[in-house]
mmCIF file of C-alpha atoms and ligand atoms in Angstrom:
data_model
loop_
_atom_site.group_PDB
_atom_site.id
_atom_site.type_symbol
_atom_site.label_atom_id
_atom_site.label_comp_id
_atom_site.label_asym_id
_atom_site.label_seq_id
_atom_site.Cartn_x
_atom_site.Cartn_y
_atom_site.Cartn_z
ATOM 1 C CA UNK A 995 0.344 16.332 4.836
ATOM 2 C CA UNK A 996 -0.379 13.764 7.646
ATOM 3 C CA UNK A 997 -1.487 10.275 6.781
ATOM 4 C CA UNK A 998 -5.196 9.342 6.690
ATOM 5 C CA UNK A 999 -5.891 5.925 8.085
ATOM 6 C CA UNK A 1000 -8.810 3.583 8.335
ATOM 7 C CA UNK A 1001 -8.159 0.603 10.496
ATOM 8 C CA UNK A 1002 -10.422 -2.346 11.003
ATOM 9 C CA UNK A 1003 -10.415 -3.840 14.481
ATOM 10 C CA UNK A 1004 -11.927 -7.426 14.097
ATOM 11 C CA UNK A 1005 -11.788 -7.935 17.807
ATOM 12 C CA UNK A 1006 -12.441 -11.678 18.719
ATOM 13 C CA UNK A 1007 -14.287 -12.560 15.542
ATOM 14 C CA UNK A 1008 -13.748 -14.844 12.670
ATOM 15 C CA UNK A 1009 -12.155 -18.375 12.658
ATOM 16 C CA UNK A 1010 -9.027 -18.889 10.541
ATOM 17 C CA UNK A 1011 -10.458 -19.787 7.137
ATOM 18 C CA UNK A 1012 -13.171 -17.163 7.316
ATOM 19 C CA UNK A 1013 -10.746 -14.386 8.402
ATOM 20 C CA UNK A 1014 -8.321 -15.248 5.580
ATOM 21 C CA UNK A 1015 -11.085 -15.233 3.070
ATOM 22 C CA UNK A 1016 -12.169 -11.858 4.321
ATOM 23 C CA UNK A 1017 -8.658 -10.413 4.178
ATOM 24 C CA UNK A 1018 -8.405 -11.647 0.533
ATOM 25 C CA UNK A 1019 -11.726 -9.969 -0.340
ATOM 26 C CA UNK A 1020 -10.560 -6.676 1.107
ATOM 27 C CA UNK A 1021 -7.192 -6.921 -0.547
ATOM 28 C CA UNK A 1022 -8.778 -7.580 -3.913
ATOM 29 C CA UNK A 1023 -11.078 -4.691 -3.497
ATOM 30 C CA UNK A 1024 -8.310 -2.229 -2.716
ATOM 31 C CA UNK A 1025 -6.002 -3.588 -5.502
ATOM 32 C CA UNK A 1026 -8.582 -2.614 -8.121
ATOM 33 C CA UNK A 1027 -9.734 0.574 -6.229
ATOM 34 C CA UNK A 1028 -6.652 2.075 -4.454
ATOM 35 C CA UNK A 1029 -7.613 4.178 -1.501
ATOM 36 C CA UNK A 1030 -6.276 7.707 -0.504
ATOM 37 C CA UNK A 1031 -6.268 6.445 3.105
ATOM 38 C CA UNK A 1032 -3.909 3.787 4.459
ATOM 39 C CA UNK A 1033 -6.057 0.703 5.175
ATOM 40 C CA UNK A 1034 -5.153 -1.550 8.119
ATOM 41 C CA UNK A 1035 -6.714 -4.905 9.134
ATOM 42 C CA UNK A 1036 -6.153 -5.535 12.862
ATOM 43 C CA UNK A 1037 -6.765 -9.268 13.144
ATOM 44 C CA UNK A 1038 -6.667 -11.784 16.027
ATOM 45 C CA UNK A 1039 -3.096 -13.280 16.383
ATOM 46 C CA UNK A 1040 -4.037 -16.504 14.546
ATOM 47 C CA UNK A 1041 -4.663 -14.717 11.319
ATOM 48 C CA UNK A 1042 -1.471 -12.675 11.202
ATOM 49 C CA UNK A 1043 0.904 -14.987 9.298
ATOM 50 C CA UNK A 1044 -1.685 -16.109 6.770
ATOM 51 C CA UNK A 1045 -2.964 -12.526 6.239
ATOM 52 C CA UNK A 1046 0.506 -11.218 5.875
ATOM 53 C CA UNK A 1047 0.965 -13.481 2.797
ATOM 54 C CA UNK A 1048 -2.380 -12.438 1.413
ATOM 55 C CA UNK A 1049 -1.651 -8.716 1.902
ATOM 56 C CA UNK A 1050 1.861 -8.843 0.553
ATOM 57 C CA UNK A 1051 1.296 -6.386 -2.310
ATOM 58 C CA UNK A 1052 1.112 -3.721 0.436
ATOM 59 C CA UNK A 1053 -2.145 -2.178 -0.634
ATOM 60 C CA UNK A 1054 -3.588 -3.180 2.684
ATOM 61 C CA UNK A 1055 -1.537 -3.119 5.975
ATOM 62 C CA UNK A 1056 -1.749 -5.513 8.853
ATOM 63 C CA UNK A 1057 -1.853 -5.117 12.671
ATOM 64 C CA UNK A 1058 -2.436 -7.054 15.882
ATOM 65 C CA UNK A 1059 -4.825 -6.030 18.598
ATOM 66 C CA UNK A 1060 -2.545 -6.352 21.602
ATOM 67 C CA UNK A 1061 1.038 -7.474 22.545
ATOM 68 C CA UNK A 1062 2.735 -8.697 25.608
ATOM 69 C CA UNK A 1063 4.546 -6.287 27.997
ATOM 70 C CA UNK A 1064 7.403 -8.690 28.190
ATOM 71 C CA UNK A 1065 10.039 -9.527 25.506
ATOM 72 C CA UNK A 1066 10.196 -13.296 25.665
ATOM 73 C CA UNK A 1067 10.301 -16.289 27.949
ATOM 74 C CA UNK A 1068 8.005 -18.005 30.430
ATOM 75 C CA UNK A 1069 4.759 -16.085 29.956
ATOM 76 C CA UNK A 1070 2.236 -18.706 28.990
ATOM 77 C CA UNK A 1071 -0.387 -17.514 26.620
ATOM 78 C CA UNK A 1072 1.401 -14.219 25.670
ATOM 79 C CA UNK A 1073 2.464 -13.006 22.259
ATOM 80 C CA UNK A 1074 5.410 -10.638 22.063
ATOM 81 C CA UNK A 1075 5.761 -7.578 19.845
ATOM 82 C CA UNK A 1076 8.791 -9.192 18.126
ATOM 83 C CA UNK A 1077 6.617 -12.238 17.301
ATOM 84 C CA UNK A 1078 3.941 -9.972 15.773
ATOM 85 C CA UNK A 1079 6.585 -8.142 13.775
ATOM 86 C CA UNK A 1080 8.012 -11.519 12.537
ATOM 87 C CA UNK A 1081 4.577 -12.327 10.867
ATOM 88 C CA UNK A 1082 5.029 -9.267 8.632
ATOM 89 C CA UNK A 1083 2.520 -7.092 10.515
ATOM 90 C CA UNK A 1084 3.265 -3.375 10.782
ATOM 91 C CA UNK A 1085 0.963 -2.214 13.446
ATOM 92 C CA UNK A 1086 -0.356 -3.126 16.884
ATOM 93 C CA UNK A 1087 -3.335 -1.602 18.815
ATOM 94 C CA UNK A 1088 -2.383 -0.747 22.420
ATOM 95 C CA UNK A 1089 -4.635 0.402 25.190
ATOM 96 C CA UNK A 1090 -8.078 -0.444 23.653
ATOM 97 C CA UNK A 1091 -10.772 0.251 26.247
ATOM 98 C CA UNK A 1092 -11.705 -3.460 26.247
ATOM 99 C CA UNK A 1093 -8.102 -4.270 27.330
ATOM 100 C CA UNK A 1094 -8.177 -1.459 29.899
ATOM 101 C CA UNK A 1095 -11.464 -2.544 31.483
ATOM 102 C CA UNK A 1096 -11.663 -6.357 31.057
ATOM 103 C CA UNK A 1097 -7.932 -7.119 31.578
ATOM 104 C CA UNK A 1098 -7.106 -4.227 33.927
ATOM 105 C CA UNK A 1099 -4.351 -2.831 31.797
ATOM 106 C CA UNK A 1100 -3.205 0.435 33.308
ATOM 107 C CA UNK A 1101 -1.234 3.380 31.914
ATOM 108 C CA UNK A 1102 2.060 2.016 33.222
ATOM 109 C CA UNK A 1103 1.600 -1.374 31.612
ATOM 110 C CA UNK A 1104 0.459 0.127 28.302
ATOM 111 C CA UNK A 1105 3.535 2.427 28.353
ATOM 112 C CA UNK A 1106 5.764 -0.631 28.691
ATOM 113 C CA UNK A 1107 3.893 -2.339 25.815
ATOM 114 C CA UNK A 1108 4.298 0.710 23.645
ATOM 115 C CA UNK A 1109 7.900 1.050 24.265
ATOM 116 C CA UNK A 1110 8.496 -2.635 23.401
ATOM 117 C CA UNK A 1111 6.295 -2.489 20.340
ATOM 118 C CA UNK A 1112 8.288 0.399 18.871
ATOM 119 C CA UNK A 1113 11.578 -1.192 19.782
ATOM 120 C CA UNK A 1114 10.379 -4.275 17.813
ATOM 121 C CA UNK A 1115 9.743 -2.119 14.728
ATOM 122 C CA UNK A 1116 5.958 -1.822 14.995
ATOM 123 C CA UNK A 1117 3.808 1.216 14.746
ATOM 124 C CA UNK A 1118 1.343 1.680 17.549
ATOM 125 C CA UNK A 1119 -2.354 2.617 17.370
ATOM 126 C CA UNK A 1120 -2.675 3.936 20.961
ATOM 127 C CA UNK A 1121 -6.200 4.205 22.211
ATOM 128 C CA UNK A 1122 -7.627 6.639 24.711
ATOM 129 C CA UNK A 1123 -11.101 7.805 25.672
ATOM 130 C CA UNK A 1124 -13.456 8.377 28.650
ATOM 131 C CA UNK A 1125 -16.400 6.314 29.967
ATOM 132 C CA UNK A 1126 -19.855 7.803 30.002
ATOM 133 C CA UNK A 1127 -19.792 9.117 33.588
ATOM 134 C CA UNK A 1128 -16.541 10.969 32.934
ATOM 135 C CA UNK A 1129 -18.096 12.596 29.891
ATOM 136 C CA UNK A 1130 -21.178 13.572 31.899
ATOM 137 C CA UNK A 1131 -19.059 15.084 34.635
ATOM 138 C CA UNK A 1132 -16.970 16.865 31.980
ATOM 139 C CA UNK A 1133 -13.774 15.028 33.020
ATOM 140 C CA UNK A 1134 -13.116 13.789 29.479
ATOM 141 C CA UNK A 1135 -10.198 16.196 28.808
ATOM 142 C CA UNK A 1136 -8.584 15.319 32.088
ATOM 143 C CA UNK A 1137 -8.968 11.494 31.476
ATOM 144 C CA UNK A 1138 -7.452 11.805 27.980
ATOM 145 C CA UNK A 1139 -4.644 13.967 29.089
ATOM 146 C CA UNK A 1140 -3.653 11.419 31.785
ATOM 147 C CA UNK A 1141 -3.914 8.401 29.443
ATOM 148 C CA UNK A 1142 -1.778 10.083 26.825
ATOM 149 C CA UNK A 1143 0.704 11.622 29.256
ATOM 150 C CA UNK A 1144 1.182 8.440 31.248
ATOM 151 C CA UNK A 1145 1.070 6.151 28.204
ATOM 152 C CA UNK A 1146 3.320 8.031 25.821
ATOM 153 C CA UNK A 1147 5.159 11.033 27.181
ATOM 154 C CA UNK A 1148 8.357 9.276 28.137
ATOM 155 C CA UNK A 1149 8.961 8.434 24.415
ATOM 156 C CA UNK A 1150 11.646 10.484 22.764
ATOM 157 C CA UNK A 1151 10.402 12.524 19.680
ATOM 158 C CA UNK A 1152 11.929 10.134 17.184
ATOM 159 C CA UNK A 1153 9.969 7.243 18.691
ATOM 160 C CA UNK A 1154 6.701 9.177 19.023
ATOM 161 C CA UNK A 1155 6.621 9.384 15.302
ATOM 162 C CA UNK A 1156 5.634 5.715 15.290
ATOM 163 C CA UNK A 1157 2.394 6.618 17.194
ATOM 164 C CA UNK A 1158 -1.092 6.940 15.838
ATOM 165 C CA UNK A 1159 -3.610 7.992 18.456
ATOM 166 C CA UNK A 1160 -7.186 6.643 18.408
ATOM 167 C CA UNK A 1161 -9.752 8.565 20.409
ATOM 168 C CA UNK A 1162 -12.534 6.214 21.291
ATOM 169 C CA UNK A 1163 -15.132 7.495 23.769
ATOM 170 C CA UNK A 1164 -16.068 4.208 25.642
ATOM 171 C CA UNK A 1165 -19.719 5.164 25.642
ATOM 172 C CA UNK A 1166 -19.643 5.024 21.762
ATOM 173 C CA UNK A 1167 -17.966 1.627 21.390
ATOM 174 C CA UNK A 1168 -20.399 -1.011 20.052
ATOM 175 C CA UNK A 1169 -23.385 0.931 21.450
ATOM 176 C CA UNK A 1170 -24.698 2.609 18.335
ATOM 177 C CA UNK A 1171 -24.050 6.014 20.054
ATOM 178 C CA UNK A 1172 -21.510 8.168 18.215
ATOM 179 C CA UNK A 1173 -19.695 11.314 19.304
ATOM 180 C CA UNK A 1174 -21.041 14.173 17.224
ATOM 181 C CA UNK A 1175 -18.607 15.424 14.630
ATOM 182 C CA UNK A 1176 -18.173 18.601 16.808
ATOM 183 C CA UNK A 1177 -17.452 16.535 19.944
ATOM 184 C CA UNK A 1178 -14.917 14.497 18.037
ATOM 185 C CA UNK A 1179 -13.279 17.638 16.584
ATOM 186 C CA UNK A 1180 -13.127 19.316 19.993
ATOM 187 C CA UNK A 1181 -11.214 16.476 21.650
ATOM 188 C CA UNK A 1182 -9.040 15.632 18.687
ATOM 189 C CA UNK A 1183 -7.936 19.246 18.584
ATOM 190 C CA UNK A 1184 -7.316 19.054 22.313
ATOM 191 C CA UNK A 1185 -5.161 16.018 21.792
ATOM 192 C CA UNK A 1186 -3.161 17.697 19.014
ATOM 193 C CA UNK A 1187 -2.648 20.621 21.414
ATOM 194 C CA UNK A 1188 -1.263 18.249 24.083
ATOM 195 C CA UNK A 1189 1.195 16.749 21.586
ATOM 196 C CA UNK A 1190 2.204 20.159 20.375
ATOM 197 C CA UNK A 1191 2.984 21.264 23.935
ATOM 198 C CA UNK A 1192 5.040 18.180 24.504
ATOM 199 C CA UNK A 1193 6.797 17.479 21.136
ATOM 200 C CA UNK A 1194 6.303 20.773 19.130
ATOM 201 C CA UNK A 1195 4.003 21.872 16.417
ATOM 202 C CA UNK A 1196 5.620 19.898 13.587
ATOM 203 C CA UNK A 1197 5.196 16.469 15.213
ATOM 204 C CA UNK A 1198 1.663 17.406 16.397
ATOM 205 C CA UNK A 1199 0.716 18.452 12.832
ATOM 206 C CA UNK A 1200 2.096 15.103 11.431
ATOM 207 C CA UNK A 1201 0.210 12.966 14.000
ATOM 208 C CA UNK A 1202 -2.716 10.932 12.680
ATOM 209 C CA UNK A 1203 -5.601 10.926 15.143
ATOM 210 C CA UNK A 1204 -8.372 8.411 14.506
ATOM 211 C CA UNK A 1205 -11.977 8.494 15.748
ATOM 212 C CA UNK A 1206 -13.519 5.216 16.961
ATOM 213 C CA UNK A 1207 -16.939 4.277 18.272
ATOM 214 C CA UNK A 1208 -19.890 3.141 16.253
ATOM 215 C CA UNK A 1209 -18.355 4.647 13.099
ATOM 216 C CA UNK A 1210 -20.348 3.447 10.039
ATOM 217 C CA UNK A 1211 -20.921 4.435 6.354
ATOM 218 C CA UNK A 1212 -23.820 6.772 7.377
ATOM 219 C CA UNK A 1213 -21.790 8.956 9.785
ATOM 220 C CA UNK A 1214 -18.175 8.498 8.503
ATOM 221 C CA UNK A 1215 -18.261 11.421 5.891
ATOM 222 C CA UNK A 1216 -19.507 13.988 8.546
ATOM 223 C CA UNK A 1217 -16.960 12.842 11.204
ATOM 224 C CA UNK A 1218 -14.016 12.547 8.768
ATOM 225 C CA UNK A 1219 -14.728 16.078 7.403
ATOM 226 C CA UNK A 1220 -13.432 17.649 10.625
ATOM 227 C CA UNK A 1221 -9.905 19.014 10.272
ATOM 228 C CA UNK A 1222 -8.404 17.102 13.262
ATOM 229 C CA UNK A 1223 -10.041 13.829 12.440
ATOM 230 C CA UNK A 1224 -7.673 11.847 10.246
ATOM 231 C CA UNK A 1225 -9.611 8.630 9.910
ATOM 232 C CA UNK A 1226 -11.236 5.893 11.992
ATOM 233 C CA UNK A 1227 -10.735 2.762 14.068
ATOM 234 C CA UNK A 1228 -13.592 0.676 13.069
ATOM 235 C CA UNK A 1229 -15.051 -2.306 15.119
ATOM 236 C CA UNK A 1230 -18.345 -3.799 14.146
ATOM 237 C CA UNK A 1231 -18.517 -2.195 10.695
ATOM 238 C CA UNK A 1232 -15.074 -3.521 9.770
ATOM 239 C CA UNK A 1233 -16.567 -7.046 9.660
ATOM 240 C CA UNK A 1234 -18.708 -6.298 6.603
ATOM 241 C CA UNK A 1235 -16.928 -5.693 3.311
ATOM 242 C CA UNK A 1236 -19.512 -3.142 2.008
ATOM 243 C CA UNK A 1237 -19.482 -1.181 5.231
ATOM 244 C CA UNK A 1238 -15.757 -1.167 5.688
ATOM 245 C CA UNK A 1239 -14.901 -0.180 2.079
ATOM 246 C CA UNK A 1240 -17.668 2.458 2.198
ATOM 247 C CA UNK A 1241 -16.083 3.884 5.368
ATOM 248 C CA UNK A 1242 -12.565 3.917 3.734
ATOM 249 C CA UNK A 1243 -14.082 5.657 0.739
ATOM 250 C CA UNK A 1244 -15.630 8.328 3.024
ATOM 251 C CA UNK A 1245 -12.094 9.659 3.516
HETATM 252 P P1 LIG B 2194 -17.230 -0.091 17.121
HETATM 253 O O1 LIG B 2194 -15.825 -0.434 17.839
HETATM 254 O O2 LIG B 2194 -16.922 0.533 15.783
HETATM 255 O O3 LIG B 2194 -17.881 -1.468 17.042
HETATM 256 O O4 LIG B 2194 -17.928 0.830 18.063
HETATM 257 C C1 LIG B 2194 -14.723 0.462 17.746
HETATM 258 C C2 LIG B 2194 -13.538 -0.047 18.433
HETATM 259 O O5 LIG B 2194 -13.804 -0.618 19.579
HETATM 260 O O6 LIG B 2194 -12.371 -0.062 18.044
#
């Protein structure tokens, strides 16, 4: 059975002390109420080393939100995948729509980051999803096919096993709009089909595919009940303990 995952994407929120306090609260919660889903906190870089200490019992996993496309050296301001791994983090988000749009990260660059992250021993939460115009002109399948093909399909099957895909329609991120459970199921099923065509049925069946975009306690159960939706990548609602834990429990 494939793994269910709920990952919180804190984005650029919380100063050091607040973030560590929050990580501790989440850890304490899941120590006393273990979850069926794997729970991941994707924090800003500055929290990683401290959060890794706090989360060392392993009830809650840790991830970064980005990594450099280079291994090391004179790249002022960058943080490498190996550095992230050295904090004790297990995951990194790559290709979030905010990175694609605000920082102009294209499929080629994201592919380079993905390869490096896996080589450094990290698992990758690889994001894809269309903008509103593309959905309205029914290009969403095409867009997602290209993002996944160009971002991931030069990985050998053994490396692809380190990938989690997050489908996040850009029009639903932070907007309060959510894909309907049927819309999510339709495209998650399409994504699993792409993976099956490329890597075979077994790898496709084992792949965890997350939904992201205004996921909250009130819609999580319905979205997660779809057969190809294996959990969520949660932005805004991951910053409130009650909301985040309720979404994890929706699994
Ligand atoms: P949201 O963000 O839950 O605030 O819509 C999701 C994401 O961007 O990962």
